[in-house]
Amino acid sequence: MKYRLTESRLRNIINEAVNSVLENIDPRTWAEIARRYEQTDPEKSQKAQERAIAAWNRRFGFSYQNGPKDWGETIMGGNNQFTNNGSSRYGISHRSERTNPDGKGWTHSNLAYNPKDNRVWTGDGMGNSTEYQPSREMEYGDNGAWQVAREMENGTGVYIKGKGWQPQ
């Protein structure tokens, strides 16, 4: 049996395979690439940082909407997510809003996590915010997302061949 393959179809197959591999690269690897290009090629550094954020969002981010009165999202958006993440390349934000159980009023919450200095800010969506250090329960009860963000931001963690990224 013979198969005919045009050059454009072969190119598409190769592109799909390469993109699939690139999408599965750990966000810490992209962050390390961004760090290495920071001084020599800012454009490549920026693209690698964008890929690091996209990889983190694929792995840990989420968004849901259960109608107009119940929605939420957790995303890594770098320094353009809330004022309190201004110094972070890999800041995380969580926003949610839902109608109170009695149907009167709203429960609105904002959370900004700055992995650069391991600070959390919470807010009520009306400009009132509080800073606090995350407790160990928050740190370990979040499926590893904050730890990965800290390793991305601070260049910690060690890559061990055959085992992947390990905490330092």
Tab-separated table of C-alpha atoms in Angstrom:
chain	number	residue	atom	x	y	z
A	1	MET	CA	0.000	0.000	0.000
A	2	LYS	CA	1.385	3.385	-1.005
A	3	TYR	CA	0.650	6.680	0.616
A	4	ARG	CA	0.914	9.979	-1.144
A	5	LEU	CA	1.980	12.844	1.002
A	6	THR	CA	2.165	16.371	-0.266
A	7	GLU	CA	4.804	18.726	1.029
A	8	SER	CA	2.178	20.925	2.689
A	9	ARG	CA	0.584	17.927	4.449
A	10	LEU	CA	4.000	16.777	5.683
A	11	ARG	CA	4.701	20.294	6.938
A	12	ASN	CA	1.360	20.269	8.802
A	13	ILE	CA	2.123	16.895	10.398
A	14	ILE	CA	5.531	18.136	11.562
A	15	ASN	CA	4.063	21.405	12.902
A	16	GLU	CA	1.351	19.529	14.818
A	17	ALA	CA	3.936	17.196	16.358
A	18	VAL	CA	6.273	20.030	17.340
A	19	ASN	CA	3.435	22.137	18.786
A	20	SER	CA	2.202	19.151	20.776
A	21	VAL	CA	5.658	18.707	22.302
A	22	LEU	CA	5.996	22.439	23.028
A	23	GLU	CA	2.604	22.504	24.779
A	24	ASN	CA	3.699	19.740	27.129
A	25	ILE	CA	6.907	21.406	28.309
A	26	ASP	CA	6.830	22.184	32.026
A	27	PRO	CA	6.240	25.888	32.827
A	28	ARG	CA	9.457	25.964	34.910
A	29	THR	CA	11.450	24.982	31.819
A	30	TRP	CA	10.008	27.914	29.855
A	31	ALA	CA	10.708	30.235	32.813
A	32	GLU	CA	14.329	29.061	32.871
A	33	ILE	CA	14.626	29.700	29.119
A	34	ALA	CA	13.193	33.205	29.664
A	35	ARG	CA	15.705	33.827	32.457
A	36	ARG	CA	18.647	32.724	30.305
A	37	TYR	CA	17.682	35.044	27.420
A	38	GLU	CA	16.874	38.001	29.682
A	39	GLN	CA	20.142	39.871	29.084
A	40	THR	CA	21.077	38.684	25.603
A	41	ASP	CA	17.764	38.593	23.719
A	42	PRO	CA	14.827	40.326	25.453
A	43	GLU	CA	12.424	39.389	22.641
A	44	LYS	CA	13.137	35.651	23.021
A	45	SER	CA	12.937	36.074	26.788
A	46	GLN	CA	9.484	37.667	26.490
A	47	LYS	CA	8.219	34.873	24.205
A	48	ALA	CA	9.527	32.202	26.582
A	49	GLN	CA	7.872	33.998	29.508
A	50	GLU	CA	4.557	34.025	27.601
A	51	ARG	CA	4.931	30.282	26.963
A	52	ALA	CA	5.709	29.729	30.678
A	53	ILE	CA	2.498	31.526	31.650
A	54	ALA	CA	0.467	29.606	29.042
A	55	ALA	CA	1.925	26.284	30.256
A	56	TRP	CA	1.081	27.130	33.890
A	57	ASN	CA	-2.467	28.113	32.902
A	58	ARG	CA	-2.974	24.841	31.005
A	59	ARG	CA	-1.811	22.888	34.038
A	60	PHE	CA	-3.282	24.840	36.962
A	61	GLY	CA	-5.583	27.580	35.692
A	62	PHE	CA	-9.333	27.263	35.403
A	63	SER	CA	-12.410	29.214	34.545
A	64	TYR	CA	-16.047	28.385	35.101
A	65	GLN	CA	-19.398	30.059	34.674
A	66	ASN	CA	-22.566	28.595	36.126
A	67	GLY	CA	-24.806	31.333	34.836
A	68	PRO	CA	-24.486	35.081	35.335
A	69	LYS	CA	-24.655	34.779	39.138
A	70	ASP	CA	-21.862	32.240	39.686
A	71	TRP	CA	-18.459	32.456	38.022
A	72	GLY	CA	-14.772	32.264	38.837
A	73	GLU	CA	-11.292	31.925	37.419
A	74	THR	CA	-7.725	31.334	38.486
A	75	ILE	CA	-5.068	32.470	36.045
A	76	MET	CA	-1.420	33.370	35.917
A	77	GLY	CA	-1.187	36.725	34.274
A	78	GLY	CA	2.183	38.073	35.296
A	79	ASN	CA	2.406	41.643	36.501
A	80	ASN	CA	-0.785	42.759	34.756
A	81	GLN	CA	-3.001	40.902	37.238
A	82	PHE	CA	-3.929	43.193	40.133
A	83	THR	CA	-1.734	45.967	41.470
A	84	ASN	CA	-0.225	43.773	44.192
A	85	ASN	CA	1.470	41.532	41.603
A	86	GLY	CA	3.239	44.457	39.939
A	87	SER	CA	6.724	43.226	40.780
A	88	SER	CA	6.083	39.630	39.707
A	89	ARG	CA	6.557	38.086	36.265
A	90	TYR	CA	4.390	35.122	37.248
A	91	GLY	CA	1.679	36.557	39.515
A	92	ILE	CA	-1.518	34.573	40.019
A	93	SER	CA	-5.015	35.928	40.443
A	94	HIS	CA	-8.257	34.320	41.482
A	95	ARG	CA	-11.593	36.050	41.117
A	96	SER	CA	-15.033	34.749	41.876
A	97	GLU	CA	-18.507	36.071	42.321
A	98	ARG	CA	-21.657	34.337	43.376
A	99	THR	CA	-25.082	35.198	44.684
A	100	ASN	CA	-25.496	34.716	48.425
A	101	PRO	CA	-27.498	31.603	49.360
A	102	ASP	CA	-30.442	33.746	50.459
A	103	GLY	CA	-30.492	35.346	46.998
A	104	LYS	CA	-29.789	38.793	48.428
A	105	GLY	CA	-26.484	40.407	47.530
A	106	TRP	CA	-23.236	39.022	46.204
A	107	THR	CA	-20.152	37.335	47.530
A	108	HIS	CA	-17.192	38.670	45.594
A	109	SER	CA	-13.596	37.718	46.213
A	110	ASN	CA	-10.264	38.564	44.700
A	111	LEU	CA	-6.994	36.914	45.569
A	112	ALA	CA	-3.603	37.920	44.212
A	113	TYR	CA	-0.567	35.766	44.852
A	114	ASN	CA	2.864	37.295	44.261
A	115	PRO	CA	5.373	34.423	44.068
A	116	LYS	CA	8.333	36.795	44.060
A	117	ASP	CA	7.908	37.575	47.744
A	118	ASN	CA	5.365	34.860	48.648
A	119	ARG	CA	2.643	37.370	49.563
A	120	VAL	CA	-1.101	36.984	49.224
A	121	TRP	CA	-3.574	39.812	48.935
A	122	THR	CA	-7.292	39.287	49.301
A	123	GLY	CA	-9.972	41.773	48.390
A	124	ASP	CA	-13.708	42.168	48.350
A	125	GLY	CA	-13.923	43.613	44.842
A	126	MET	CA	-14.610	47.106	46.200
A	127	GLY	CA	-11.040	48.302	46.681
A	128	ASN	CA	-10.615	46.876	50.186
A	129	SER	CA	-7.682	44.498	50.411
A	130	THR	CA	-5.669	42.736	53.086
A	131	GLU	CA	-2.141	41.348	52.880
A	132	TYR	CA	-1.102	38.185	54.642
A	133	GLN	CA	1.565	35.518	54.422
A	134	PRO	CA	0.195	32.197	53.212
A	135	SER	CA	-0.160	29.539	55.853
A	136	ARG	CA	1.407	26.124	55.343
A	137	GLU	CA	-2.072	24.716	54.631
A	138	MET	CA	-2.546	27.159	51.759
A	139	GLU	CA	0.943	26.491	50.509
A	140	TYR	CA	0.558	22.722	50.366
A	141	GLY	CA	-3.179	22.457	49.852
A	142	ASP	CA	-3.198	24.154	46.473
A	143	ASN	CA	-2.099	21.206	44.252
A	144	GLY	CA	1.415	22.623	43.895
A	145	ALA	CA	0.435	25.607	41.749
A	146	TRP	CA	1.941	28.235	44.070
A	147	GLN	CA	5.145	26.277	44.536
A	148	VAL	CA	5.585	25.975	40.766
A	149	ALA	CA	4.946	29.726	40.430
A	150	ARG	CA	7.609	30.449	43.099
A	151	GLU	CA	10.099	28.210	41.306
A	152	MET	CA	9.322	29.955	38.012
A	153	GLU	CA	9.679	33.419	39.537
A	154	ASN	CA	12.751	32.827	41.670
A	155	GLY	CA	14.649	30.302	39.545
A	156	THR	CA	14.590	27.704	42.292
A	157	GLY	CA	13.960	24.039	41.783
A	158	VAL	CA	16.331	21.628	40.099
A	159	TYR	CA	15.794	19.635	36.933
A	160	ILE	CA	16.953	16.036	37.307
A	161	LYS	CA	17.124	14.013	34.114
A	162	GLY	CA	14.624	11.166	34.221
A	163	LYS	CA	12.800	12.635	37.233
A	164	GLY	CA	11.844	16.120	36.056
A	165	TRP	CA	11.693	19.231	38.226
A	166	GLN	CA	12.373	18.735	41.924
A	167	PRO	CA	12.169	21.278	44.789
A	168	GLN	CA	15.571	22.673	45.743
